[in-house]
Amino acid sequence: GEDVEQSLFLSVREGDSSVINCTYTDSSSTYLYWYKQEPGAGLQLLTYIFSNMDMKQDQRLTVLLNKKDKHLSLRIADTQTGDSAIYFCAERLGDYKLSFGAGTTVTVRA
Amino acid sequence: GAVVSQHPSRVICKSGTSVKIECRSLDFQATTMFWYRQFPKKSLMLMATSNEGSKATYEQGVEKDKFLINHASLTLSTLTVTSAHPEDSSFYICSARGTSGKGSTDTQYFGPGTRLTVL
């Protein structure tokens, strides 16, 4: 199984906030990432956070990091239909490798 | 941001043939590129790390003779699936780590993926 764990599905109403949670295992990870994948496409980097930060905000996206609990979350404010996608959490290991979670499928309903 | 392209985006081939997939960093130089395989509704599985000018490093369980990787320049890495079989059908995604310019050394930028179907 993966070292990075995520819930598999999230359904949210348009206009509400989405919160996607992730736990990781490597306490030495320096960077943690959130990627978005739309159907049939590659991964788009949404945002990342350095391990010495607690929070990072970028427009509608807010990343929270609890290093003690190895917990990462991504909050999407005012969720839109275009936000429907699979969201992957990833931790950076040595040699710049990334370890990915299984992905959370976010469905935005009207 | 940094752009990574893959070619082809989709390929169908007969069992036993070889298929080459290209990964290019368009606006930055990439000393390191990564090749992933993604199964339906599954996460990305790292296959190998490709370093410019040297041999690729393969992950455990990945056959290096079957999945040939060449990283001949700072902007191009290729993955060749040799003697392809139906079980090799998958979505292959590459990523690149930049050295300068628009690509960040701390981030992997992903290509759009290549859908391989082996009949």
Short mmCIF file of N, CA and C in Angstrom, two decimals, chain B residues 18-116:
data_model
loop_
_atom_site.label_atom_id
_atom_site.label_comp_id
_atom_site.label_asym_id
_atom_site.label_seq_id
_atom_site.Cartn_x
_atom_site.Cartn_y
_atom_site.Cartn_z
N SER B 18 7.38 -2.74 -30.56
CA SER B 18 7.95 -1.81 -29.60
C SER B 18 7.37 -0.42 -29.82
N VAL B 19 7.23 0.30 -28.74
CA VAL B 19 6.64 1.63 -28.80
C VAL B 19 7.54 2.62 -28.07
N LYS B 20 7.79 3.76 -28.70
CA LYS B 20 8.62 4.78 -28.06
C LYS B 20 7.76 5.97 -27.68
N ILE B 21 7.94 6.44 -26.46
CA ILE B 21 7.23 7.60 -25.95
C ILE B 21 8.25 8.68 -25.62
N GLU B 22 8.00 9.89 -26.08
CA GLU B 22 8.93 11.00 -25.84
C GLU B 22 8.39 11.94 -24.77
N CYS B 23 9.30 12.44 -23.98
CA CYS B 23 8.97 13.42 -22.95
C CYS B 23 9.91 14.60 -23.12
N ARG B 24 9.35 15.79 -23.30
CA ARG B 24 10.17 16.97 -23.51
C ARG B 24 9.84 18.08 -22.53
N SER B 25 10.87 18.72 -22.00
CA SER B 25 10.66 19.93 -21.23
C SER B 25 10.82 21.08 -22.22
N LEU B 26 9.77 21.89 -22.35
CA LEU B 26 9.73 22.86 -23.45
C LEU B 26 10.41 24.18 -23.12
N ASP B 27 10.36 24.62 -21.90
CA ASP B 27 10.90 25.94 -21.59
C ASP B 27 11.86 25.92 -20.41
N PHE B 28 12.38 24.75 -20.10
CA PHE B 28 13.39 24.67 -19.06
C PHE B 28 14.22 23.40 -19.28
N GLN B 29 15.37 23.38 -18.67
CA GLN B 29 16.24 22.22 -18.79
C GLN B 29 16.01 21.28 -17.62
N ALA B 30 15.96 20.01 -17.92
CA ALA B 30 15.65 19.01 -16.89
C ALA B 30 16.77 17.99 -16.78
N THR B 31 17.54 18.08 -15.72
CA THR B 31 18.59 17.07 -15.53
C THR B 31 17.99 15.74 -15.11
N THR B 32 16.82 15.81 -14.52
CA THR B 32 16.17 14.59 -14.06
C THR B 32 14.74 14.53 -14.56
N MET B 33 14.39 13.40 -15.13
CA MET B 33 13.01 13.15 -15.54
C MET B 33 12.56 11.84 -14.90
N PHE B 34 11.29 11.74 -14.69
CA PHE B 34 10.72 10.55 -14.04
C PHE B 34 9.65 9.95 -14.96
N TRP B 35 9.58 8.65 -14.95
CA TRP B 35 8.53 7.94 -15.70
C TRP B 35 7.62 7.20 -14.72
N TYR B 36 6.32 7.43 -14.91
CA TYR B 36 5.32 6.81 -14.06
C TYR B 36 4.35 6.00 -14.92
N ARG B 37 3.72 5.08 -14.24
CA ARG B 37 2.65 4.31 -14.87
C ARG B 37 1.43 4.46 -13.98
N GLN B 38 0.29 4.67 -14.60
CA GLN B 38 -0.93 4.84 -13.82
C GLN B 38 -1.99 3.87 -14.33
N PHE B 39 -2.48 3.04 -13.42
CA PHE B 39 -3.56 2.13 -13.75
C PHE B 39 -4.88 2.83 -13.47
N PRO B 40 -5.97 2.36 -14.10
CA PRO B 40 -7.26 3.02 -13.92
C PRO B 40 -7.64 3.16 -12.45
N LYS B 41 -8.01 4.37 -12.09
CA LYS B 41 -8.46 4.69 -10.74
C LYS B 41 -7.40 4.35 -9.68
N LYS B 42 -6.15 4.41 -10.09
CA LYS B 42 -5.06 4.11 -9.16
C LYS B 42 -4.08 5.26 -9.16
N SER B 43 -3.20 5.19 -8.17
CA SER B 43 -2.20 6.23 -8.07
C SER B 43 -1.09 6.03 -9.11
N LEU B 44 -0.16 6.94 -9.10
CA LEU B 44 0.97 6.84 -10.02
C LEU B 44 2.04 5.94 -9.41
N MET B 45 2.56 5.06 -10.22
CA MET B 45 3.63 4.19 -9.78
C MET B 45 4.91 4.62 -10.47
N LEU B 46 5.90 5.00 -9.69
CA LEU B 46 7.17 5.40 -10.27
C LEU B 46 7.86 4.19 -10.88
N MET B 47 8.23 4.32 -12.15
CA MET B 47 8.92 3.22 -12.82
C MET B 47 10.43 3.42 -12.76
N ALA B 48 10.86 4.64 -13.07
CA ALA B 48 12.30 4.86 -13.15
C ALA B 48 12.61 6.35 -13.09
N THR B 49 13.83 6.63 -12.70
CA THR B 49 14.36 7.99 -12.67
C THR B 49 15.40 8.08 -13.77
N SER B 50 15.25 9.08 -14.61
CA SER B 50 16.11 9.24 -15.77
C SER B 50 17.00 10.46 -15.59
N ASN B 51 18.29 10.26 -15.59
CA ASN B 51 19.24 11.36 -15.44
C ASN B 51 19.98 11.59 -16.75
N GLU B 52 20.09 12.83 -17.13
CA GLU B 52 20.74 13.17 -18.39
C GLU B 52 22.17 12.68 -18.42
N GLY B 53 22.49 11.93 -19.47
CA GLY B 53 23.86 11.47 -19.66
C GLY B 53 24.25 10.25 -18.86
N SER B 54 23.33 9.66 -18.14
CA SER B 54 23.67 8.46 -17.38
C SER B 54 22.53 7.45 -17.45
N LYS B 55 22.80 6.29 -16.91
CA LYS B 55 21.78 5.23 -16.97
C LYS B 55 20.62 5.55 -16.03
N ALA B 56 19.46 5.10 -16.43
CA ALA B 56 18.28 5.31 -15.60
C ALA B 56 18.33 4.41 -14.37
N THR B 57 17.68 4.86 -13.32
CA THR B 57 17.55 4.06 -12.11
C THR B 57 16.13 3.53 -12.04
N TYR B 58 15.99 2.22 -12.04
CA TYR B 58 14.68 1.60 -12.08
C TYR B 58 14.21 1.24 -10.68
N GLU B 59 12.92 1.35 -10.48
CA GLU B 59 12.32 0.94 -9.21
C GLU B 59 12.22 -0.59 -9.16
N GLN B 60 12.12 -1.06 -7.96
CA GLN B 60 12.05 -2.52 -7.77
C GLN B 60 10.85 -3.10 -8.51
N GLY B 61 11.08 -4.16 -9.23
CA GLY B 61 10.01 -4.83 -9.94
C GLY B 61 9.80 -4.35 -11.36
N VAL B 62 10.50 -3.32 -11.77
CA VAL B 62 10.37 -2.80 -13.13
C VAL B 62 11.50 -3.39 -13.99
N GLU B 63 11.12 -4.03 -15.08
CA GLU B 63 12.12 -4.69 -15.94
C GLU B 63 12.84 -3.67 -16.80
N LYS B 64 14.11 -3.50 -16.57
CA LYS B 64 14.87 -2.50 -17.33
C LYS B 64 15.03 -2.88 -18.79
N ASP B 65 15.02 -4.17 -19.09
CA ASP B 65 15.17 -4.58 -20.48
C ASP B 65 13.87 -4.42 -21.26
N LYS B 66 12.81 -4.32 -20.53
CA LYS B 66 11.51 -4.16 -21.20
C LYS B 66 11.17 -2.68 -21.37
N PHE B 67 11.52 -1.90 -20.40
CA PHE B 67 11.23 -0.47 -20.43
C PHE B 67 12.56 0.28 -20.53
N LEU B 68 12.94 0.56 -21.79
CA LEU B 68 14.22 1.20 -22.03
C LEU B 68 14.08 2.71 -21.95
N ILE B 69 14.96 3.31 -21.18
CA ILE B 69 14.90 4.75 -21.00
C ILE B 69 16.21 5.38 -21.46
N ASN B 70 16.03 6.45 -22.25
CA ASN B 70 17.18 7.19 -22.73
C ASN B 70 16.97 8.67 -22.46
N HIS B 71 17.95 9.31 -21.84
CA HIS B 71 17.84 10.73 -21.52
C HIS B 71 19.03 11.42 -22.17
N ALA B 72 18.90 11.63 -23.48
CA ALA B 72 20.04 12.05 -24.28
C ALA B 72 20.36 13.54 -24.16
N SER B 73 19.40 14.33 -23.77
CA SER B 73 19.65 15.76 -23.67
C SER B 73 18.91 16.31 -22.46
N LEU B 74 19.14 17.57 -22.17
CA LEU B 74 18.52 18.19 -21.00
C LEU B 74 17.04 18.49 -21.21
N THR B 75 16.54 18.22 -22.41
CA THR B 75 15.13 18.51 -22.66
C THR B 75 14.36 17.30 -23.17
N LEU B 76 15.01 16.16 -23.28
CA LEU B 76 14.33 15.01 -23.88
C LEU B 76 14.69 13.71 -23.18
N SER B 77 13.65 12.97 -22.81
CA SER B 77 13.81 11.61 -22.32
C SER B 77 12.84 10.73 -23.09
N THR B 78 13.25 9.52 -23.41
CA THR B 78 12.35 8.61 -24.12
C THR B 78 12.20 7.31 -23.34
N LEU B 79 11.00 6.78 -23.42
CA LEU B 79 10.68 5.48 -22.83
C LEU B 79 10.26 4.57 -23.97
N THR B 80 10.95 3.46 -24.14
CA THR B 80 10.59 2.49 -25.16
C THR B 80 10.09 1.22 -24.49
N VAL B 81 8.85 0.88 -24.79
CA VAL B 81 8.27 -0.36 -24.30
C VAL B 81 8.58 -1.42 -25.35
N THR B 82 9.43 -2.34 -25.03
CA THR B 82 9.86 -3.35 -26.00
C THR B 82 8.98 -4.59 -25.92
N SER B 83 8.75 -5.20 -27.09
CA SER B 83 7.93 -6.42 -27.17
C SER B 83 6.68 -6.27 -26.30
N ALA B 84 5.90 -5.28 -26.64
CA ALA B 84 4.74 -4.94 -25.82
C ALA B 84 3.70 -6.07 -25.80
N HIS B 85 3.07 -6.22 -24.65
CA HIS B 85 2.00 -7.20 -24.48
C HIS B 85 0.77 -6.48 -23.92
N PRO B 86 -0.39 -7.10 -24.02
CA PRO B 86 -1.60 -6.43 -23.53
C PRO B 86 -1.50 -5.95 -22.08
N GLU B 87 -0.76 -6.66 -21.26
CA GLU B 87 -0.65 -6.23 -19.85
C GLU B 87 0.17 -4.96 -19.69
N ASP B 88 0.85 -4.54 -20.76
CA ASP B 88 1.59 -3.27 -20.72
C ASP B 88 0.68 -2.08 -21.01
N SER B 89 -0.54 -2.37 -21.41
CA SER B 89 -1.49 -1.29 -21.68
C SER B 89 -1.69 -0.48 -20.40
N SER B 90 -1.52 0.82 -20.54
CA SER B 90 -1.61 1.67 -19.36
C SER B 90 -1.49 3.13 -19.78
N PHE B 91 -1.54 3.99 -18.79
CA PHE B 91 -1.33 5.43 -18.99
C PHE B 91 0.06 5.73 -18.44
N TYR B 92 0.94 6.19 -19.32
CA TYR B 92 2.32 6.47 -18.92
C TYR B 92 2.50 7.98 -18.84
N ILE B 93 3.02 8.43 -17.72
CA ILE B 93 3.20 9.86 -17.49
C ILE B 93 4.66 10.14 -17.14
N CYS B 94 5.19 11.20 -17.74
CA CYS B 94 6.55 11.59 -17.38
C CYS B 94 6.49 12.91 -16.60
N SER B 95 7.54 13.17 -15.87
CA SER B 95 7.67 14.46 -15.20
C SER B 95 9.12 14.90 -15.30
N ALA B 96 9.34 16.19 -15.11
CA ALA B 96 10.69 16.73 -15.23
C ALA B 96 10.98 17.67 -14.08
N ARG B 97 12.19 17.57 -13.58
CA ARG B 97 12.63 18.49 -12.54
C ARG B 97 13.58 19.47 -13.18
N GLY B 98 13.30 20.76 -13.01
CA GLY B 98 14.07 21.78 -13.70
C GLY B 98 15.37 22.13 -13.02
N THR B 99 16.26 22.72 -13.83
CA THR B 99 17.54 23.16 -13.29
C THR B 99 17.64 24.68 -13.26
N SER B 100 16.96 25.33 -14.15
CA SER B 100 17.07 26.79 -14.17
C SER B 100 15.89 27.33 -14.97
N GLY B 101 15.84 28.61 -15.12
CA GLY B 101 14.78 29.23 -15.89
C GLY B 101 13.46 29.09 -15.17
N LYS B 102 12.42 28.75 -15.92
CA LYS B 102 11.09 28.73 -15.35
C LYS B 102 10.84 27.50 -14.48
N GLY B 103 11.61 26.45 -14.68
CA GLY B 103 11.39 25.24 -13.90
C GLY B 103 12.06 25.33 -12.55
N SER B 104 11.32 24.96 -11.54
CA SER B 104 11.88 24.99 -10.19
C SER B 104 12.61 23.70 -9.89
N THR B 105 13.72 23.77 -9.16
CA THR B 105 14.43 22.56 -8.81
C THR B 105 13.70 21.78 -7.74
N ASP B 106 12.73 22.41 -7.12
CA ASP B 106 12.04 21.72 -6.03
C ASP B 106 10.72 21.10 -6.45
N THR B 107 10.42 21.14 -7.70
CA THR B 107 9.09 20.70 -8.14
C THR B 107 9.18 19.86 -9.40
N GLN B 108 8.36 18.85 -9.45
CA GLN B 108 8.23 18.07 -10.69
C GLN B 108 7.06 18.60 -11.48
N TYR B 109 7.31 18.80 -12.76
CA TYR B 109 6.26 19.23 -13.68
C TYR B 109 5.93 18.04 -14.57
N PHE B 110 4.63 17.78 -14.72
CA PHE B 110 4.19 16.57 -15.39
C PHE B 110 3.75 16.81 -16.82
N GLY B 111 4.01 15.81 -17.64
CA GLY B 111 3.49 15.81 -18.99
C GLY B 111 2.03 15.39 -19.00
N PRO B 112 1.37 15.49 -20.14
CA PRO B 112 -0.06 15.18 -20.23
C PRO B 112 -0.36 13.69 -20.28
N GLY B 113 0.67 12.85 -20.40
CA GLY B 113 0.45 11.41 -20.39
C GLY B 113 0.29 10.82 -21.78
N THR B 114 0.56 9.54 -21.87
CA THR B 114 0.41 8.76 -23.11
C THR B 114 -0.39 7.52 -22.81
N ARG B 115 -1.49 7.37 -23.52
CA ARG B 115 -2.33 6.18 -23.34
C ARG B 115 -1.86 5.11 -24.30
N LEU B 116 -1.33 4.02 -23.78
CA LEU B 116 -0.85 2.90 -24.60
C LEU B 116 -1.85 1.75 -24.53
#
